[in-house]
CSV table of C-alpha atoms in Angstrom, one decimal:
chain,number,residue,atom,x,y,z
A,1,MET,CA,5.0,2.9,-59.8
A,2,ARG,CA,6.6,6.4,-59.4
A,3,ARG,CA,3.2,8.0,-59.5
A,4,ALA,CA,1.8,5.6,-56.9
A,5,LEU,CA,4.5,6.8,-54.5
A,6,PHE,CA,3.3,10.4,-54.7
A,7,ILE,CA,-0.2,9.3,-53.5
A,8,LEU,CA,1.4,7.9,-50.4
A,9,PRO,CA,1.4,11.1,-48.3
A,10,LEU,CA,-2.1,11.9,-49.3
A,11,LEU,CA,-3.1,8.4,-48.3
A,12,THR,CA,-1.4,8.8,-44.9
A,13,ILE,CA,-3.2,12.1,-44.2
A,14,LEU,CA,-6.6,10.5,-45.2
A,15,LEU,CA,-5.9,7.5,-43.0
A,16,MET,CA,-5.0,9.8,-40.0
A,17,ALA,CA,-8.0,12.1,-40.6
A,18,GLY,CA,-10.2,9.0,-40.7
A,19,PHE,CA,-8.8,7.8,-37.4
A,20,PHE,CA,-9.3,11.2,-35.7
A,21,ALA,CA,-12.8,11.5,-37.0
A,22,TRP,CA,-13.6,8.1,-35.7
A,23,SER,CA,-12.0,9.0,-32.3
A,24,LEU,CA,-14.1,12.1,-32.0
A,25,THR,CA,-17.4,10.6,-33.0
A,26,SER,CA,-17.4,7.0,-31.8
A,27,GLY,CA,-17.5,8.0,-28.1
A,28,ARG,CA,-14.3,6.1,-27.5
A,29,ASP,CA,-12.6,7.2,-24.3
A,30,PRO,CA,-8.8,6.7,-24.4
A,31,ALA,CA,-8.6,7.2,-20.7
A,32,SER,CA,-11.1,4.4,-20.0
A,33,ILE,CA,-9.5,1.5,-18.2
A,34,GLY,CA,-12.4,-0.9,-18.8
A,35,SER,CA,-13.4,-3.5,-16.3
A,36,VAL,CA,-12.4,-7.2,-16.1
A,37,LEU,CA,-15.2,-7.8,-13.6
A,38,VAL,CA,-18.0,-7.9,-16.2
A,39,GLY,CA,-19.2,-11.4,-16.8
A,40,ARG,CA,-17.6,-12.7,-13.6
A,41,PRO,CA,-19.1,-13.4,-10.1
A,42,ALA,CA,-19.2,-10.3,-8.0
A,43,PRO,CA,-16.2,-10.0,-5.6
A,44,LYS,CA,-16.4,-10.6,-1.9
A,45,LEU,CA,-18.4,-8.2,0.2
A,46,ASP,CA,-18.0,-8.4,4.0
A,47,LEU,CA,-18.4,-4.9,5.5
A,48,PRO,CA,-19.7,-3.5,8.7
A,49,ALA,CA,-23.1,-1.9,8.2
A,50,LEU,CA,-23.1,1.9,7.6
A,51,ARG,CA,-26.3,2.5,9.6
A,52,PRO,CA,-26.0,1.6,13.2
A,53,GLY,CA,-27.9,-1.4,14.4
A,54,GLU,CA,-28.1,-3.1,11.0
A,55,PRO,CA,-26.5,-6.5,10.2
A,56,ALA,CA,-23.2,-6.5,8.4
A,57,LEU,CA,-23.2,-6.3,4.6
A,58,THR,CA,-22.2,-9.5,3.0
A,59,ASP,CA,-22.3,-10.9,-0.6
A,60,ALA,CA,-25.4,-12.9,0.4
A,61,ALA,CA,-27.1,-9.6,-0.5
A,62,LEU,CA,-25.9,-10.1,-4.1
A,63,ARG,CA,-27.3,-13.7,-4.5
A,64,THR,CA,-30.9,-13.3,-3.7
A,65,GLY,CA,-32.1,-14.1,-7.3
A,66,LYS,CA,-33.0,-10.4,-7.8
A,67,PRO,CA,-30.8,-8.0,-9.7
A,68,VAL,CA,-28.9,-5.5,-7.5
A,69,VAL,CA,-27.3,-2.2,-8.2
A,70,VAL,CA,-24.1,-1.7,-6.2
A,71,ASN,CA,-22.9,1.9,-5.7
A,72,PHE,CA,-19.7,3.0,-4.1
A,73,PHE,CA,-19.9,6.6,-2.9
A,74,ALA,CA,-18.5,9.1,-0.4
A,75,SER,CA,-19.9,12.2,1.2
A,76,TRP,CA,-16.8,14.2,0.1
A,77,CYS,CA,-17.2,13.3,-3.5
A,78,THR,CA,-18.9,15.9,-5.7
A,79,PRO,CA,-19.8,13.6,-8.7
A,80,CYS,CA,-21.6,11.4,-6.1
A,81,LEU,CA,-23.7,14.4,-5.3
A,82,ALA,CA,-24.6,14.8,-8.9
A,83,GLU,CA,-25.7,11.2,-9.4
A,84,HIS,CA,-27.5,10.9,-6.1
A,85,PRO,CA,-31.0,12.0,-7.3
A,86,LEU,CA,-30.9,9.3,-10.0
A,87,PHE,CA,-30.5,6.6,-7.3
A,88,THR,CA,-33.2,8.1,-5.2
A,89,ARG,CA,-35.5,8.0,-8.3
A,90,LEU,CA,-34.4,4.4,-9.0
A,91,ALA,CA,-35.2,3.3,-5.5
A,92,GLU,CA,-38.5,5.2,-5.0
A,93,ARG,CA,-40.1,5.0,-8.4
A,94,GLU,CA,-38.6,1.8,-9.8
A,95,GLY,CA,-38.2,-0.1,-6.5
A,96,ALA,CA,-34.7,-1.2,-7.4
A,97,VAL,CA,-32.5,-2.9,-4.8
A,98,ILE,CA,-29.5,-0.6,-4.3
A,99,VAL,CA,-26.6,-1.6,-2.2
A,100,GLY,CA,-24.5,1.4,-1.1
A,101,VAL,CA,-20.9,1.2,0.0
A,102,ALA,CA,-19.4,4.3,1.7
A,103,TRP,CA,-15.8,4.4,0.5
A,104,LYS,CA,-13.1,6.0,2.7
A,105,ASN,CA,-15.8,8.0,4.4
A,106,LYS,CA,-16.2,8.6,8.1
A,107,ARG,CA,-19.4,7.0,9.3
A,108,ASP,CA,-20.9,10.2,10.7
A,109,ASP,CA,-20.1,12.2,7.5
A,110,ALA,CA,-21.7,9.5,5.3
A,111,LEU,CA,-24.8,9.3,7.5
A,112,ALA,CA,-25.2,13.1,7.7
A,113,TRP,CA,-24.9,13.2,3.9
A,114,LEU,CA,-27.6,10.6,3.4
A,115,LYS,CA,-29.8,12.3,6.0
A,116,LYS,CA,-29.6,15.5,4.1
A,117,LEU,CA,-30.1,14.1,0.6
A,118,GLY,CA,-32.2,11.1,1.2
A,119,ASP,CA,-31.1,7.5,1.6
A,120,PRO,CA,-31.8,5.2,-1.4
A,121,TYR,CA,-29.9,2.3,-0.1
A,122,LYS,CA,-31.7,-0.9,0.9
A,123,LEU,CA,-28.4,-2.1,2.4
A,124,ALA,CA,-25.3,-0.1,3.1
A,125,GLY,CA,-21.8,-0.9,4.2
A,126,LEU,CA,-18.7,1.0,5.2
A,127,ASP,CA,-15.4,0.5,3.5
A,128,LEU,CA,-13.3,2.8,5.6
A,129,ASP,CA,-9.8,1.7,4.4
A,130,GLY,CA,-10.7,1.0,0.8
A,131,ARG,CA,-9.6,-2.6,0.9
A,132,THR,CA,-13.0,-3.9,-0.4
A,133,GLY,CA,-12.7,-1.3,-3.2
A,134,ILE,CA,-9.5,-2.9,-4.4
A,135,ASP,CA,-11.3,-6.3,-4.6
A,136,TRP,CA,-14.0,-4.6,-6.7
A,137,GLY,CA,-11.4,-3.1,-9.1
A,138,LEU,CA,-12.4,0.4,-7.9
A,139,SER,CA,-10.5,3.4,-9.2
A,140,GLY,CA,-12.3,6.0,-7.2
A,141,VAL,CA,-15.9,7.1,-6.4
A,142,PRO,CA,-18.5,7.0,-7.6
A,143,GLU,CA,-18.5,3.7,-9.4
A,144,THR,CA,-21.6,1.6,-10.0
A,145,TYR,CA,-22.0,-2.1,-10.7
A,146,LEU,CA,-25.1,-4.0,-12.0
A,147,VAL,CA,-25.2,-7.5,-10.5
A,148,ASP,CA,-27.7,-10.0,-11.8
A,149,GLY,CA,-29.7,-12.4,-9.6
A,150,GLN,CA,-27.0,-15.1,-9.8
A,151,GLY,CA,-24.4,-12.7,-8.5
A,152,ILE,CA,-22.7,-12.1,-11.9
A,153,VAL,CA,-21.5,-8.5,-12.6
A,154,ARG,CA,-23.1,-7.4,-15.8
A,155,ARG,CA,-22.0,-3.7,-16.1
A,156,HIS,CA,-19.5,-1.5,-14.4
A,157,PHE,CA,-19.8,2.2,-14.6
A,158,ARG,CA,-16.7,4.2,-13.7
A,159,GLY,CA,-17.7,7.8,-12.7
A,160,PRO,CA,-21.2,9.1,-12.0
A,161,ILE,CA,-24.1,7.6,-13.8
A,162,THR,CA,-26.2,9.8,-16.0
A,163,GLU,CA,-29.8,10.1,-16.9
A,164,ARG,CA,-28.9,8.3,-20.1
A,165,ASP,CA,-27.2,5.4,-18.3
A,166,LEU,CA,-30.3,5.1,-16.2
A,167,ASN,CA,-32.7,5.0,-19.1
A,168,ASP,CA,-30.6,3.1,-21.7
A,169,THR,CA,-28.8,0.6,-19.5
A,170,ILE,CA,-29.9,0.3,-15.8
A,171,LEU,CA,-33.7,0.2,-16.3
A,172,PRO,CA,-33.6,-2.3,-19.2
A,173,PHE,CA,-31.2,-4.4,-17.1
A,174,LEU,CA,-33.5,-4.4,-14.1
A,175,LYS,CA,-36.5,-5.2,-16.2
A,176,GLY,CA,-34.7,-7.9,-18.2
A,177,ALA,CA,-33.2,-9.6,-15.2
A,178,ALA,CA,-36.5,-9.6,-13.3
A,179,LYS,CA,-38.2,-11.8,-15.8
B,1,MET,CA,32.3,29.7,-5.5
B,2,ARG,CA,32.8,27.2,-2.8
B,3,GLY,CA,29.3,27.8,-1.6
B,4,LEU,CA,28.0,27.1,-5.1
B,5,LEU,CA,29.9,23.9,-5.3
B,6,ALA,CA,28.5,22.8,-1.9
B,7,LEU,CA,25.0,23.6,-3.1
B,8,VAL,CA,25.4,21.6,-6.3
B,9,ALA,CA,26.8,18.7,-4.2
B,10,ALA,CA,23.9,18.9,-1.9
B,11,LEU,CA,21.4,18.9,-4.7
B,12,LEU,CA,23.1,15.9,-6.3
B,13,LEU,CA,22.7,14.0,-3.1
B,14,ALA,CA,19.0,14.7,-2.8
B,15,LEU,CA,16.8,11.8,-4.0
B,16,PRO,CA,13.6,12.4,-5.8
B,17,ALA,CA,10.7,12.3,-3.3
B,18,LEU,CA,8.9,9.0,-3.2
B,19,ALA,CA,5.2,8.7,-2.8
B,20,THR,CA,5.5,5.7,-0.4
B,21,GLU,CA,5.0,7.1,3.1
B,22,PRO,CA,7.1,6.0,6.0
B,23,SER,CA,4.1,4.5,7.8
B,24,GLU,CA,3.7,2.1,4.8
B,25,VAL,CA,7.2,0.7,4.9
B,26,LEU,CA,7.5,-3.0,6.0
B,27,PRO,CA,9.8,-3.8,8.9
B,28,ASP,CA,11.5,-6.5,6.8
B,29,PRO,CA,13.9,-4.8,4.3
B,30,ALA,CA,13.9,-7.7,1.9
B,31,LEU,CA,10.1,-7.8,1.7
B,32,GLU,CA,10.0,-4.0,1.4
B,33,THR,CA,12.5,-4.2,-1.5
B,34,ARG,CA,10.2,-6.7,-3.2
B,35,ALA,CA,7.1,-4.6,-2.6
B,36,ARG,CA,8.9,-1.6,-4.1
B,37,GLU,CA,9.9,-3.6,-7.1
B,38,ILE,CA,6.3,-4.8,-7.7
B,39,GLY,CA,5.0,-1.3,-7.1
B,40,ARG,CA,7.2,0.1,-9.8
B,41,ALA,CA,5.7,-2.3,-12.3
B,42,LEU,CA,2.1,-1.6,-11.4
B,43,ARG,CA,0.2,1.3,-13.0
B,44,CYS,CA,-1.8,3.7,-10.9
B,45,VAL,CA,-5.3,3.3,-12.3
B,46,VAL,CA,-6.2,7.0,-12.1
B,47,CYS,CA,-3.0,8.6,-13.3
B,48,GLN,CA,-2.4,7.0,-16.7
B,49,ASN,CA,1.3,6.7,-16.7
B,50,GLN,CA,2.6,6.6,-13.2
B,51,SER,CA,3.5,3.6,-11.2
B,52,ILE,CA,1.8,3.1,-7.9
B,53,ASP,CA,5.2,3.5,-6.3
B,54,ASP,CA,5.4,7.1,-7.7
B,55,SER,CA,1.8,8.1,-7.3
B,56,SER,CA,0.3,9.8,-4.3
B,57,ALA,CA,-3.3,9.1,-5.4
B,58,GLU,CA,-5.6,7.5,-2.9
B,59,VAL,CA,-6.1,4.4,-4.9
B,60,ALA,CA,-2.3,4.0,-5.5
B,61,ARG,CA,-1.8,4.1,-1.7
B,62,ASP,CA,-4.4,1.4,-1.2
B,63,MET,CA,-2.8,-0.7,-3.9
B,64,ARG,CA,0.6,-0.3,-2.3
B,65,ARG,CA,-0.8,-1.5,0.9
B,66,VAL,CA,-2.4,-4.5,-0.7
B,67,VAL,CA,0.9,-5.3,-2.4
B,68,ARG,CA,2.6,-5.3,1.0
B,69,GLU,CA,-0.3,-7.4,2.4
B,70,ARG,CA,0.2,-10.0,-0.3
B,71,VAL,CA,4.0,-10.0,0.0
B,72,VAL,CA,3.8,-10.5,3.7
B,73,ALA,CA,1.3,-13.3,3.2
B,74,GLY,CA,4.0,-15.1,1.2
B,75,ASP,CA,2.9,-14.4,-2.4
B,76,SER,CA,5.5,-14.5,-5.2
B,77,ASN,CA,5.9,-11.4,-7.3
B,78,GLN,CA,3.9,-13.1,-10.1
B,79,ALA,CA,1.1,-14.0,-7.7
B,80,VAL,CA,0.8,-10.4,-6.7
B,81,PHE,CA,0.7,-9.3,-10.4
B,82,ASP,CA,-2.0,-12.0,-11.0
B,83,PHE,CA,-3.9,-10.7,-8.0
B,84,MET,CA,-4.0,-7.2,-9.4
B,85,VAL,CA,-4.7,-8.2,-13.0
B,86,ALA,CA,-7.7,-10.2,-11.7
B,87,ARG,CA,-9.1,-7.0,-10.3
B,88,TYR,CA,-8.0,-4.3,-12.7
B,89,GLY,CA,-7.1,-6.2,-15.9
B,90,ASP,CA,-3.9,-6.0,-17.9
B,91,TYR,CA,-4.2,-2.2,-17.6
B,92,VAL,CA,-2.4,-2.3,-14.2
B,93,LEU,CA,0.7,-3.7,-15.7
B,94,LEU,CA,3.1,-1.0,-16.9
B,95,LYS,CA,4.7,-3.7,-19.2
B,96,PRO,CA,1.8,-5.2,-21.1
B,97,PRO,CA,1.8,-9.0,-21.6
B,98,PHE,CA,2.6,-10.5,-25.0
B,99,ARG,CA,-0.7,-11.8,-26.4
B,100,ALA,CA,-3.0,-11.5,-29.4
B,101,GLY,CA,-4.6,-8.3,-28.3
B,102,THR,CA,-1.2,-6.6,-27.7
B,103,LEU,CA,0.6,-7.9,-30.8
B,104,VAL,CA,0.4,-4.5,-32.6
B,105,LEU,CA,1.8,-2.8,-29.5
B,106,TRP,CA,4.8,-5.1,-29.4
B,107,LEU,CA,5.5,-5.7,-33.1
B,108,GLY,CA,4.2,-2.5,-34.7
B,109,ALA,CA,7.3,-0.4,-34.3
B,110,PRO,CA,9.8,-3.1,-35.4
B,111,LEU,CA,7.6,-4.0,-38.3
B,112,VAL,CA,7.5,-0.3,-39.5
B,113,LEU,CA,11.3,-0.2,-39.1
B,114,LEU,CA,11.7,-3.4,-41.2
B,115,LEU,CA,9.3,-2.2,-43.9
B,116,ALA,CA,11.0,1.3,-44.1
B,117,GLY,CA,14.5,-0.3,-44.0
B,118,GLY,CA,13.5,-2.8,-46.7
B,119,ALA,CA,12.1,-0.1,-48.9
B,120,LEU,CA,15.2,2.0,-48.5
B,121,PHE,CA,17.4,-0.9,-49.3
B,122,LEU,CA,15.5,-1.8,-52.5
B,123,ALA,CA,15.4,1.8,-53.6
B,124,ALA,CA,19.2,2.1,-53.1
B,125,ARG,CA,19.8,-1.1,-55.1
B,126,ARG,CA,17.6,-0.1,-58.0
B,127,ARG,CA,19.3,3.3,-58.4
B,128,LYS,CA,21.5,3.3,-61.5
B,129,PRO,CA,25.2,3.5,-60.6
B,130,VAL,CA,26.7,6.9,-61.4
B,131,ALA,CA,29.0,6.6,-64.6
B,132,ALA,CA,32.7,6.9,-63.8
B,133,PRO,CA,34.2,10.2,-65.1
B,134,GLN,CA,35.7,9.9,-68.6
B,135,PRO,CA,39.4,10.8,-69.0
B,136,LEU,CA,40.0,14.2,-70.7
B,137,ASP,CA,40.5,14.1,-74.4
B,138,ALA,CA,43.3,16.0,-76.2
B,139,GLU,CA,41.4,19.2,-76.7
B,140,GLU,CA,40.2,19.4,-73.1
B,141,ARG,CA,43.7,18.7,-71.8
B,142,ARG,CA,45.1,21.5,-74.0
B,143,ARG,CA,42.5,24.0,-72.6
B,144,LEU,CA,43.1,23.0,-69.0
B,145,ASP,CA,46.9,23.4,-69.4
B,146,ALA,CA,46.3,26.8,-70.9
B,147,LEU,CA,44.1,27.8,-67.9
B,148,LEU,CA,46.6,26.5,-65.3
B,149,LYS,CA,49.5,28.3,-66.9
B,150,GLY,CA,47.3,31.4,-66.9
């Protein structure tokens, strides 16, 4: 019994080391706040069109039977710049339906940004005061949602998407949902 | 000296700056007080451990505005919390709810205290009582007396 007590500190250290090793290698992000939206119907979308002359952006766009990628962005946001080519590729090469929402962005700034970099959005809305962002559980830009044909949110990316997200998650989702 | 005292008094009067901007404040003081109270219990989603009332982040400002919008619309405090939890999950509550997933959070520390306290108590009881000192015998008494007389 005495001897067993001496092993206790060693055991504690091993336990902690194990936890730290797991934290480092499992890809767990303690800063992640998760998303409650996944598995639930996509929130309301009722925004003025970003591009002049187009009809307003409503959630009808999310219930067409086809999977949709919803991307919140802003021209002032640097990570948005980083992920932008991936959306261009998704739209041009894969023919994905991408809905863009310019978040807290002046219309002219957002339009100029898209003109310079290319516009991958089939539909685009303007959330100037960020009220729609709250309904979508947005914490900032960029954030991206995968919505299936029935209008259910299947994935929520906080922060810029990466090439890996595109290949491992977004493309399989679009292919799987299209069947 | 008097100047120093005046300075200290002035500093004591100063209140910590609040993130809530004058333009956000509701005209009805009762509603504003409630909005403040709710804001203090909601966590800013981009700053880990600050309430939206304390944070000057963009999203925190939007959330403060939505809280006021809900309060003005006649929502109870609980309804506003539910509204936010439906969008951001339990994460937005600075005080997490008591449920299966948060059991460790709520009961972990008291449990460790109980275990450690119990172990200490048992160890203390098991320890053999220290024997009471024996009275001096005749020989020891004689030596002590000799020493004291010196």
